[in-house]
Amino acid sequence: MITIALAKGRTAKKAVELFRMCGVNFPSLDKTRKLIIPDESGHYEIVLTKPSDTAIYVERGVCDCGIVGSDIISEYSPDVYTLFALNIGKCSMCIAGKKDTDLSSMIHVRIASKFENCAKRYFDKKDTSYEVIKLNGSVELAPLMDMSDVIVDIVESGETLKENDLCVLEKLFDISACFIANKVALKIKKDELIGFMEKLKKADEEVSK
Amino acid sequence: MVRTKNQTKAFAYIKETLTSLYMHHGYYEYSVPIFAGYDLFTSNKGHSRMLPLKLIAPNTDVILLRADATLNILDDMKKGERYKREKYFYNTQIVGVQEHTNTIKTNNQMGIENFSPLSCHVDAEVIMLMIKTLLCCGVSEVRAELSHADFLPAMMDEYKITSPHERETIVSLVSSKNAVKLDEFLLSLGIEETVRKDLCSVCMLFGDFDECIQKAKALCVNEKMASSLEYIKEVYEVLKIFGVEKCVRLDMGLANSMDYYTGIMFHAYAKGAIKEIASGGRYDALSKKVSKRANACGFGIDVDYLIDFMQQDKSVFKRTNKLVLKAPKLDKALYSEIEKLRDMGYFVDLDIDEEHDFSICSMNQRYKSFKEFSSSLKEEKE
């Protein structure tokens, strides 16, 4: 049995489509509210988690592998093997703010973000002093309410920023979903996990063609 | 830290069992100093993932609370007398600050350091003791994976990858087995496809010893790579003599971050564990620099994690060799039976009380007689 942790939402749905192409069939996620879902063969099981928790389930060994955004890997540095990047969940980590924001002229920057470590890592390399205000959601509110000068957040289409009169000031790095595995599970279930991974890689390449 | 009754039991058992195991192999306990100078940690590569906890000494010097067992032992050894074969074990608590959360953490560690002259026998003995450490604690399906510090660097030398940043990035990507990102990174360095393919294949070079050694041989492009594999094979032959080869695998992707190790590297894990339980290797350069001993090989165990693992897998205790023997009275015949059990490797805790009925208790089983206990052993063997 291979247990796969998946971040709930769009990534999970796309991943389930890829699994189907690999011959691993799960019921449609729209039709169930279950969090642990076995496949038809009984050899696989998906565990639906909050995106920021997916890597924890794999790191703690309760799931053998998982699909998680590279933003989470970058933020939390989980102790797992990051085996390959998929072509799903593509977006980017950006600094955003009001249109007239000039970062280079600021002596002190107030940054609101869910990704505290990513923000710190970037601003540590700059000469400006800074403070990170850790938020848990709707980060765009912070510059609008003048609680922060900028935000560090994931940008996919840029629509949310646009609707709130904010814009991307700088792109930090590209993000995509990654296939990760627990360090011990990969060794103990080597043949099963690598076989599954190779099939998944092929399906992902086919879809992205 | 407050331990539960079962954790306390497990900790006492681990301490007692491993002390006995190491002493039976000629290792003496080293009392790891509590303090070390600040320079020791900043000018040498420690193993701890935590930041050191700094203190101000009365003379205003900055000193560190025990941040790394090996470094503190090496530093302390330089003051002492030297012997040809120095073999030590330690049982200590290290202290540090977790980087992201800024909280002070302690971690119980045990391990061995062997300063005997370099030989495959010494390295094999250390690896065998790492495996036996887990077996003695009742852990089943122990796997020890071997690698060599020279293998990947020699490959990078051959392909003219010399920048420290590039080498460190490659080591980190190989360690996380991220072959796709590694390929992208190598491509950005302008490295040709066949070389990229070879370097990426190191990520997945793990598993059965004989199969992997053949695959690794095919990747050798210079003498240094070949001799590192030859050395691993020599160690493996000695491990066969020690009878632990069934537990041994290869993982050439186990890479040497920050050039800490200078020879063989290894780690051990078990089925059901979420991470490695023990890790180690040969670190001659660090030993020479700090303790003035030319050779050193050792390993450390995360005792706190081992306790957690033993709690999680209840059957572990079933496999341990701790027995409590209760009897209403003691006589010569009974004591000679007890001694037989001790000769078989059991730790027998004798409890004599008139109120007691005769019983032999293992961690989770009770036997009413020696006969019952012996037949359970026979069943287990079958």
XYZ file of C-alpha atoms in Angstrom:
591
model
C 0.000 0.000 0.000
C 1.284 3.458 -0.936
C -0.150 6.403 0.969
C -0.046 9.742 -0.846
C -0.560 13.100 0.873
C -2.231 15.677 -1.343
C -2.957 19.333 -0.759
C -6.748 19.824 -0.899
C -8.076 21.862 -3.813
C -6.969 22.312 -7.387
C -3.629 20.492 -6.993
C -5.380 17.405 -5.614
C -7.853 17.337 -8.503
C -5.099 17.662 -11.097
C -3.012 15.032 -9.314
C -5.929 12.584 -9.292
C -6.221 13.069 -13.091
C -2.530 12.252 -13.445
C -2.920 9.189 -11.215
C -5.749 7.992 -13.482
C -3.367 8.215 -16.448
C -0.983 5.991 -14.458
C -3.752 3.393 -14.037
C -4.454 4.342 -10.420
C -8.124 5.230 -10.165
C -9.604 7.243 -7.322
C -13.264 8.357 -7.158
C -13.910 11.978 -8.142
C -12.986 14.292 -5.276
C -16.122 16.379 -5.955
C -18.320 13.465 -4.932
C -16.814 12.819 -1.523
C -15.995 14.741 1.623
C -13.774 11.961 2.958
C -10.189 12.874 3.812
C -8.721 9.395 3.332
C -9.651 7.857 -0.002
C -8.519 4.416 -1.239
C -8.150 3.657 -4.959
C -10.044 0.895 -6.767
C -7.199 -1.633 -6.433
C -6.697 -1.061 -2.720
C -2.947 -0.580 -3.293
C -3.010 3.205 -3.039
C -4.596 5.701 -0.705
C -4.737 9.487 -0.844
C -4.836 11.646 2.249
C -6.223 15.153 1.708
C -4.448 17.746 3.821
C -4.191 21.496 4.236
C -1.498 22.639 1.722
C 0.870 23.850 4.433
C 0.560 20.502 6.262
C 1.122 18.113 3.327
C 4.879 17.893 3.796
C 4.455 17.283 7.543
C 2.430 14.105 6.880
C 5.227 12.849 4.608
C 8.039 13.960 6.912
C 6.388 12.218 9.884
C 6.095 9.018 7.845
C 2.310 8.590 8.041
C 2.253 9.101 4.262
C 4.904 7.528 2.033
C 4.899 10.316 -0.517
C 3.028 13.453 -1.446
C 2.521 16.289 -3.859
C 3.270 19.690 -2.427
C 4.052 23.170 -3.747
C 7.723 24.168 -3.907
C 6.695 27.291 -1.912
C 5.964 25.048 1.097
C 9.282 23.229 0.666
C 11.081 26.541 0.480
C 9.259 27.942 3.534
C 9.422 24.967 5.890
C 12.437 22.986 4.561
C 10.845 19.633 5.462
C 13.207 16.682 5.935
C 11.991 14.722 2.888
C 13.314 13.750 -0.533
C 12.122 16.180 -3.217
C 12.146 13.809 -6.148
C 10.878 15.885 -9.060
C 8.833 18.917 -10.052
C 5.523 18.421 -11.829
C 4.004 20.720 -14.399
C 0.964 21.420 -12.237
C 0.405 24.140 -9.626
C 2.609 26.614 -11.478
C 2.755 30.145 -10.071
C 5.400 32.406 -8.533
C 6.439 33.928 -5.211
C 6.382 37.716 -5.543
C 6.750 40.947 -3.651
C 3.636 43.030 -4.284
C 2.436 46.423 -3.128
C 0.727 49.623 -4.160
C 1.668 50.830 -7.632
C 3.752 53.787 -6.421
C 5.837 51.705 -3.960
C 9.572 52.261 -4.448
C 11.399 49.563 -2.457
C 14.858 50.939 -3.263
C 14.132 54.270 -1.556
C 12.863 52.728 1.703
C 15.068 52.675 4.807
C 12.735 50.291 6.651
C 10.293 47.897 4.992
C 7.248 46.366 6.659
C 6.396 43.058 4.965
C 3.209 41.104 5.520
C 3.380 37.452 4.557
C 2.316 33.893 5.208
C 5.812 32.928 4.048
C 7.900 34.410 6.839
C 11.089 32.478 6.048
C 10.981 33.136 2.295
C 10.530 36.867 3.000
C 13.341 36.908 5.582
C 15.705 35.013 3.290
C 15.171 37.559 0.518
C 15.361 40.721 2.638
C 18.400 39.433 4.588
C 20.375 39.904 1.373
C 19.254 43.545 1.059
C 20.744 46.516 2.863
C 17.388 47.799 4.117
C 16.164 47.045 7.600
C 12.856 45.167 7.649
C 10.223 43.516 9.783
C 7.992 40.616 8.778
C 4.389 40.599 9.968
C 3.211 36.997 9.909
C -0.349 36.652 8.618
C -2.389 33.544 7.928
C -4.507 34.669 4.954
C -5.882 37.606 2.902
C -2.414 39.115 2.960
C -3.475 41.756 0.391
C -5.339 43.554 3.165
C -2.133 44.554 4.958
C -0.868 47.232 2.505
C -4.441 48.415 1.867
C -4.906 49.040 5.601
C -1.397 50.526 5.759
C -0.260 47.803 8.172
C 2.591 46.897 5.819
C 4.434 48.472 2.877
C 4.531 45.302 0.803
C 3.475 41.676 0.849
C 5.365 38.512 -0.078
C 2.871 36.049 -1.485
C 2.026 33.570 -4.218
C 0.812 35.124 -7.462
C -0.933 32.959 -10.024
C -2.941 35.138 -12.427
C -2.500 38.435 -10.592
C -6.287 39.002 -10.576
C -6.614 39.363 -6.779
C -3.829 41.934 -6.749
C -5.407 43.856 -9.614
C -8.825 43.963 -7.978
C -7.231 45.419 -4.862
C -5.150 48.016 -6.713
C -1.909 46.216 -5.981
C 0.773 45.056 -8.407
C 3.811 42.768 -8.562
C 6.975 44.721 -7.669
C 9.443 41.842 -7.977
C 9.348 38.101 -8.673
C 11.309 36.027 -6.125
C 11.079 32.521 -7.603
C 8.909 30.197 -9.684
C 6.710 27.654 -7.955
C 5.376 24.298 -9.084
C 4.020 21.175 -7.416
C 6.733 18.682 -6.396
C 6.642 14.948 -5.764
C 8.162 14.284 -2.346
C 8.845 11.057 -0.450
C 9.536 10.116 3.126
C 13.232 9.302 3.513
C 12.710 5.875 5.039
C 9.654 4.923 2.938
C 11.621 5.501 -0.279
C 14.192 2.937 0.859
C 11.776 0.388 2.330
C 9.252 0.583 -0.542
C 11.838 1.379 -3.215
C 10.401 -0.650 -6.116
C 6.775 0.377 -5.574
C 7.538 4.059 -5.037
C 10.009 4.427 -7.885
C 7.691 2.528 -10.244
C 4.823 4.856 -9.314
C 7.060 7.912 -9.610
C 8.241 6.966 -13.119
C 4.644 6.471 -14.300
C 3.654 9.804 -12.776
C 6.573 11.558 -14.442
C 5.519 10.193 -17.846
C 1.867 11.173 -17.346
C 2.918 14.652 -16.285
C 5.153 15.057 -19.360
C 2.328 13.879 -21.624
C -0.132 16.377 -20.168
C 2.281 19.267 -20.437
C 3.072 18.576 -24.108
C 11.746 17.392 30.066
C 9.155 15.240 31.803
C 9.212 11.611 30.692
C 6.346 9.155 30.949
C 6.884 5.928 32.885
C 7.386 3.984 29.651
C 9.821 6.561 28.273
C 11.806 6.411 31.512
C 11.885 2.623 31.237
C 13.038 2.779 27.629
C 15.701 5.384 28.395
C 17.098 3.338 31.289
C 17.058 0.230 29.135
C 18.877 1.924 26.236
C 21.505 3.393 28.557
C 22.160 0.100 30.309
C 22.114 -2.093 27.193
C 24.310 0.143 25.072
C 26.820 0.833 27.834
C 27.241 -2.908 28.171
C 27.449 -3.422 24.380
C 30.146 -0.803 23.897
C 32.175 -1.877 26.940
C 32.116 -5.485 25.705
C 33.778 -4.227 22.525
C 36.558 -2.397 24.357
C 35.079 1.113 24.453
C 35.317 3.288 27.565
C 32.889 6.000 28.563
C 33.969 9.551 27.818
C 32.403 12.242 29.891
C 31.601 14.983 27.365
C 32.575 18.423 28.735
C 29.648 20.785 29.382
C 31.343 23.895 28.020
C 33.466 24.698 24.995
C 35.081 27.846 23.680
C 33.137 29.872 21.109
C 35.935 29.503 18.535
C 35.664 25.726 18.591
C 32.197 25.870 17.094
C 32.706 28.758 14.684
C 35.990 27.511 13.221
C 34.912 23.872 12.863
C 32.027 22.154 11.226
C 29.747 20.708 13.839
C 27.037 18.190 13.200
C 24.183 19.779 15.085
C 21.308 21.342 13.174
C 20.741 23.713 16.076
C 22.539 26.975 16.766
C 24.827 26.940 19.817
C 23.647 28.484 23.056
C 26.115 31.191 24.084
C 27.000 32.058 27.658
C 29.229 34.751 29.123
C 31.971 33.389 31.376
C 33.056 35.380 34.483
C 36.101 36.630 32.528
C 33.637 37.898 29.834
C 34.689 35.240 27.311
C 31.852 33.830 25.221
C 31.512 30.103 25.854
C 29.079 27.552 24.494
C 26.887 25.112 26.316
C 27.516 21.565 24.981
C 26.442 22.055 21.364
C 28.080 19.034 19.737
C 29.267 15.844 21.411
C 32.051 14.974 18.943
C 33.551 18.471 18.842
C 33.601 18.753 22.634
C 35.275 15.336 22.964
C 37.900 16.221 20.335
C 38.602 19.530 22.042
C 38.929 17.867 25.430
C 41.162 15.082 24.122
C 43.888 17.430 22.985
C 44.644 18.134 26.650
C 44.912 14.464 27.621
C 47.452 11.719 27.112
C 47.563 9.857 23.821
C 47.254 6.110 23.363
C 47.569 4.013 20.247
C 44.021 2.725 20.291
C 41.535 5.075 21.845
C 37.952 3.874 21.747
C 35.256 5.793 23.560
C 31.517 5.916 23.884
C 29.445 8.759 25.248
C 25.993 9.284 26.653
C 25.182 12.952 26.805
C 22.704 15.706 26.274
C 23.388 18.439 23.747
C 21.798 21.867 23.900
C 21.027 24.325 21.141
C 18.661 26.916 19.757
C 16.279 25.956 16.954
C 16.815 28.415 14.144
C 13.254 29.059 12.989
C 11.508 29.076 16.340
C 14.302 30.512 18.518
C 13.514 27.994 21.227
C 16.100 26.207 23.359
C 16.123 22.456 22.746
C 17.957 19.568 24.338
C 18.685 16.252 22.689
C 19.937 13.023 24.272
C 22.651 11.402 22.245
C 24.786 8.301 22.576
C 27.545 7.274 20.257
C 31.058 6.004 19.833
C 34.317 7.550 18.626
C 37.121 5.235 17.536
C 40.566 6.853 17.156
C 42.436 3.705 16.065
C 44.661 3.899 12.971
C 42.736 3.854 9.687
C 41.703 0.408 8.500
C 38.657 -1.248 6.984
C 38.387 -3.334 10.166
C 37.979 -0.259 12.342
C 35.334 1.236 10.036
C 33.525 -2.109 9.837
C 33.575 -2.426 13.635
C 31.975 1.011 14.012
C 29.281 0.139 11.436
C 28.668 -3.251 13.071
C 28.239 -1.525 16.447
C 25.791 0.958 14.912
C 23.716 -1.960 13.609
C 23.976 -3.875 16.906
C 22.982 -0.736 18.798
C 19.583 -0.849 17.119
C 19.260 -4.631 17.233
C 20.038 -4.630 20.970
C 17.252 -2.111 21.474
C 14.834 -4.556 19.854
C 14.524 -2.689 16.554
C 13.771 -5.070 13.694
C 14.538 -4.683 9.995
C 17.549 -2.476 10.617
C 19.110 -1.059 7.474
C 22.555 0.503 7.385
C 23.474 2.405 4.238
C 27.050 3.053 3.226
C 28.595 5.710 1.023
C 32.020 7.328 0.617
C 32.922 10.994 1.017
C 35.245 10.891 -2.026
C 32.830 9.449 -4.583
C 30.772 12.510 -5.593
C 33.552 15.122 -5.092
C 35.928 13.069 -7.277
C 33.250 12.979 -9.949
C 32.837 16.765 -9.730
C 36.642 17.204 -9.895
C 36.754 15.186 -13.088
C 34.021 17.292 -14.670
C 35.791 20.521 -13.597
C 33.065 21.696 -11.231
C 35.236 23.669 -8.835
C 33.207 26.588 -7.444
C 32.351 25.891 -3.767
C 28.825 27.246 -4.268
C 28.203 24.987 -7.272
C 29.610 21.957 -5.464
C 27.520 22.629 -2.355
C 24.361 23.036 -4.485
C 25.063 19.735 -6.259
C 25.694 17.936 -2.952
C 22.462 19.332 -1.534
C 20.403 18.319 -4.597
C 21.948 14.824 -4.687
C 21.214 14.440 -0.951
C 17.567 15.377 -1.462
C 17.468 13.056 -4.510
C 16.097 15.884 -6.628
C 17.419 14.673 -9.988
C 15.213 17.001 -12.033
C 16.373 20.177 -10.309
C 19.945 18.865 -10.382
C 19.693 18.389 -14.136
C 18.351 21.945 -14.525
C 21.172 23.305 -12.386
C 23.847 21.369 -14.307
C 22.316 22.569 -17.565
C 22.586 26.163 -16.327
C 26.321 25.518 -15.770
C 26.624 24.441 -19.410
C 27.451 20.815 -18.571
C 26.955 18.337 -21.406
C 24.132 15.809 -21.417
C 26.080 12.581 -20.775
C 27.808 14.106 -17.743
C 24.495 15.466 -16.441
C 22.945 12.025 -16.802
C 25.783 10.400 -14.836
C 25.681 12.965 -12.031
C 21.875 12.735 -11.806
C 21.980 8.945 -11.650
C 23.918 9.188 -8.338
C 20.667 10.448 -6.727
C 18.977 7.085 -7.224
C 22.022 4.909 -6.633
C 20.691 3.177 -3.537
C 19.508 -0.291 -2.533
C 20.998 -3.787 -2.733
C 24.760 -3.704 -2.096
C 26.040 -5.852 -4.979
C 23.651 -4.388 -7.545
C 24.468 -0.785 -6.603
C 28.209 -1.323 -6.448
C 28.093 -2.554 -10.052
C 26.076 0.476 -11.135
C 28.445 2.782 -9.224
C 31.453 1.151 -10.895
C 30.007 2.032 -14.280
C 30.030 5.719 -13.247
C 33.703 5.780 -12.201
C 35.748 8.211 -14.261
C 38.903 8.373 -12.171
C 41.075 6.446 -9.747
C 39.712 8.241 -6.688
C 36.128 7.187 -7.424
C 37.199 3.604 -8.099
C 39.278 3.363 -4.933
C 36.427 4.758 -2.823
C 34.239 1.900 -4.091
C 37.038 -0.608 -3.522
C 37.286 0.586 0.068
C 33.538 0.230 0.653
C 33.779 -3.326 -0.684
C 36.637 -4.126 1.712
C 34.549 -2.849 4.623
C 31.598 -4.919 3.385
C 33.739 -8.080 3.386
C 34.577 -7.493 7.066
C 30.886 -6.821 7.802
C 30.192 -10.252 6.301
C 32.592 -11.776 8.835
C 30.739 -9.884 11.584
C 27.522 -11.447 10.235
C 25.592 -8.225 9.760
C 25.750 -7.954 5.944
C 22.000 -8.649 5.620
C 21.378 -5.231 7.157
C 23.790 -3.434 4.804
C 22.788 -1.454 1.710
C 24.447 1.197 -0.392
C 23.325 4.800 -0.964
C 25.899 6.738 -2.977
C 23.496 9.695 -2.880
C 24.286 9.989 0.825
C 26.489 12.984 0.176
C 28.979 14.772 2.349
C 27.739 18.234 3.205
C 30.408 20.801 4.219
C 33.250 18.258 3.757
C 32.730 16.960 7.317
C 33.586 13.371 6.434
C 36.810 12.196 4.836
C 36.104 8.529 4.174
C 33.303 6.069 4.631
C 29.911 7.507 5.641
C 26.877 5.597 6.891
C 23.506 5.912 8.521
C 20.931 3.520 9.923
C 17.170 3.458 9.902
C 14.449 0.869 10.426
C 11.098 -0.097 9.012
C 8.448 2.122 10.529
C 10.902 4.862 11.467
C 10.319 8.297 9.982
C 13.966 9.236 9.740
C 17.441 7.879 10.311
C 18.121 6.824 13.893
C 21.912 6.816 13.780
C 24.532 8.296 11.479
C 28.269 8.603 11.295
C 31.435 8.202 9.328
C 35.172 8.813 9.182
C 36.237 12.369 9.991
C 40.056 12.293 10.004
C 40.574 15.946 9.000
C 38.457 17.357 11.847
C 40.036 14.981 14.356
C 43.546 15.935 13.256
C 42.761 19.631 13.427
C 41.070 19.659 16.832
C 42.340 16.677 18.829
C 45.658 16.051 17.004
C 44.603 12.430 16.483
C 45.207 11.414 12.879
C 42.236 9.099 12.530
C 38.692 9.007 13.809
C 35.507 7.198 12.954
C 32.265 7.205 14.895
C 28.521 7.487 14.967
C 25.828 9.138 17.035
C 22.305 8.002 17.883
C 19.374 10.265 18.487
C 18.293 8.624 21.753
C 15.125 10.742 22.081
C 13.933 9.571 18.688
C 14.904 5.979 19.473
C 12.732 6.174 22.622
C 9.816 7.571 20.578
C 10.271 4.809 18.047
C 10.323 2.145 20.771
C 7.093 3.592 22.204
C 5.431 3.647 18.805
C 6.384 0.066 17.958
C 5.294 -1.829 21.066
C 6.692 -5.089 19.724
C 10.171 -3.602 20.107
C 10.118 -4.375 23.802
C 9.166 -7.960 23.069
C 12.471 -8.307 21.287
C 14.605 -6.710 23.972
C 16.613 -8.888 26.318
C 15.516 -7.456 29.658
C 13.917 -9.918 32.076
C 12.557 -9.558 35.591
C 12.683 -12.835 37.506
C 10.450 -13.040 40.579
C 10.766 -15.934 43.038
C 9.718 -16.631 46.661
C 13.212 -17.823 47.636
C 16.689 -18.161 46.209
C 18.772 -21.331 46.068
C 21.867 -22.502 44.221
C 19.946 -24.324 41.455
C 17.817 -21.272 40.727
C 20.814 -18.971 40.669
C 22.678 -21.237 38.274
C 19.655 -21.074 35.899
C 19.692 -17.279 36.179
C 23.395 -17.220 35.345
C 22.668 -19.334 32.259
C 20.175 -16.696 31.099
C 22.744 -13.969 31.711
C 25.299 -15.970 29.698
C 22.755 -16.063 26.875
C 22.855 -12.254 26.871
C 19.770 -11.496 28.978
C 19.758 -8.757 31.574
C 18.117 -10.460 34.524
C 16.690 -8.360 37.314
C 16.213 -10.655 40.316
C 13.351 -9.930 42.723
C 13.106 -12.293 45.726
C 10.132 -11.997 48.032
C 8.227 -14.608 50.010
C 4.979 -13.158 48.668
C 6.008 -13.745 45.039
C 4.970 -16.632 42.839
C 7.690 -17.721 40.467
C 7.624 -15.777 37.195
C 9.896 -14.556 34.415
C 8.688 -11.326 32.839
C 9.987 -9.903 29.595
C 8.848 -6.428 28.573
C 5.369 -7.636 27.651
C 5.135 -11.365 28.398
C 4.944 -13.387 31.612
C 6.171 -16.970 31.945
C 5.423 -19.237 34.902
C 8.533 -21.437 34.606
C 11.946 -21.764 32.950
C 10.411 -24.477 30.758
C 7.685 -22.152 29.485
C 10.258 -19.444 28.792
C 12.578 -21.856 26.923
C 9.746 -23.198 24.769
C 8.733 -19.640 23.809
C 12.329 -19.087 22.674
C 12.173 -22.262 20.592
C 8.865 -21.143 19.013
C 10.358 -17.772 18.182
C 13.337 -19.435 16.492
C 11.064 -21.666 14.435
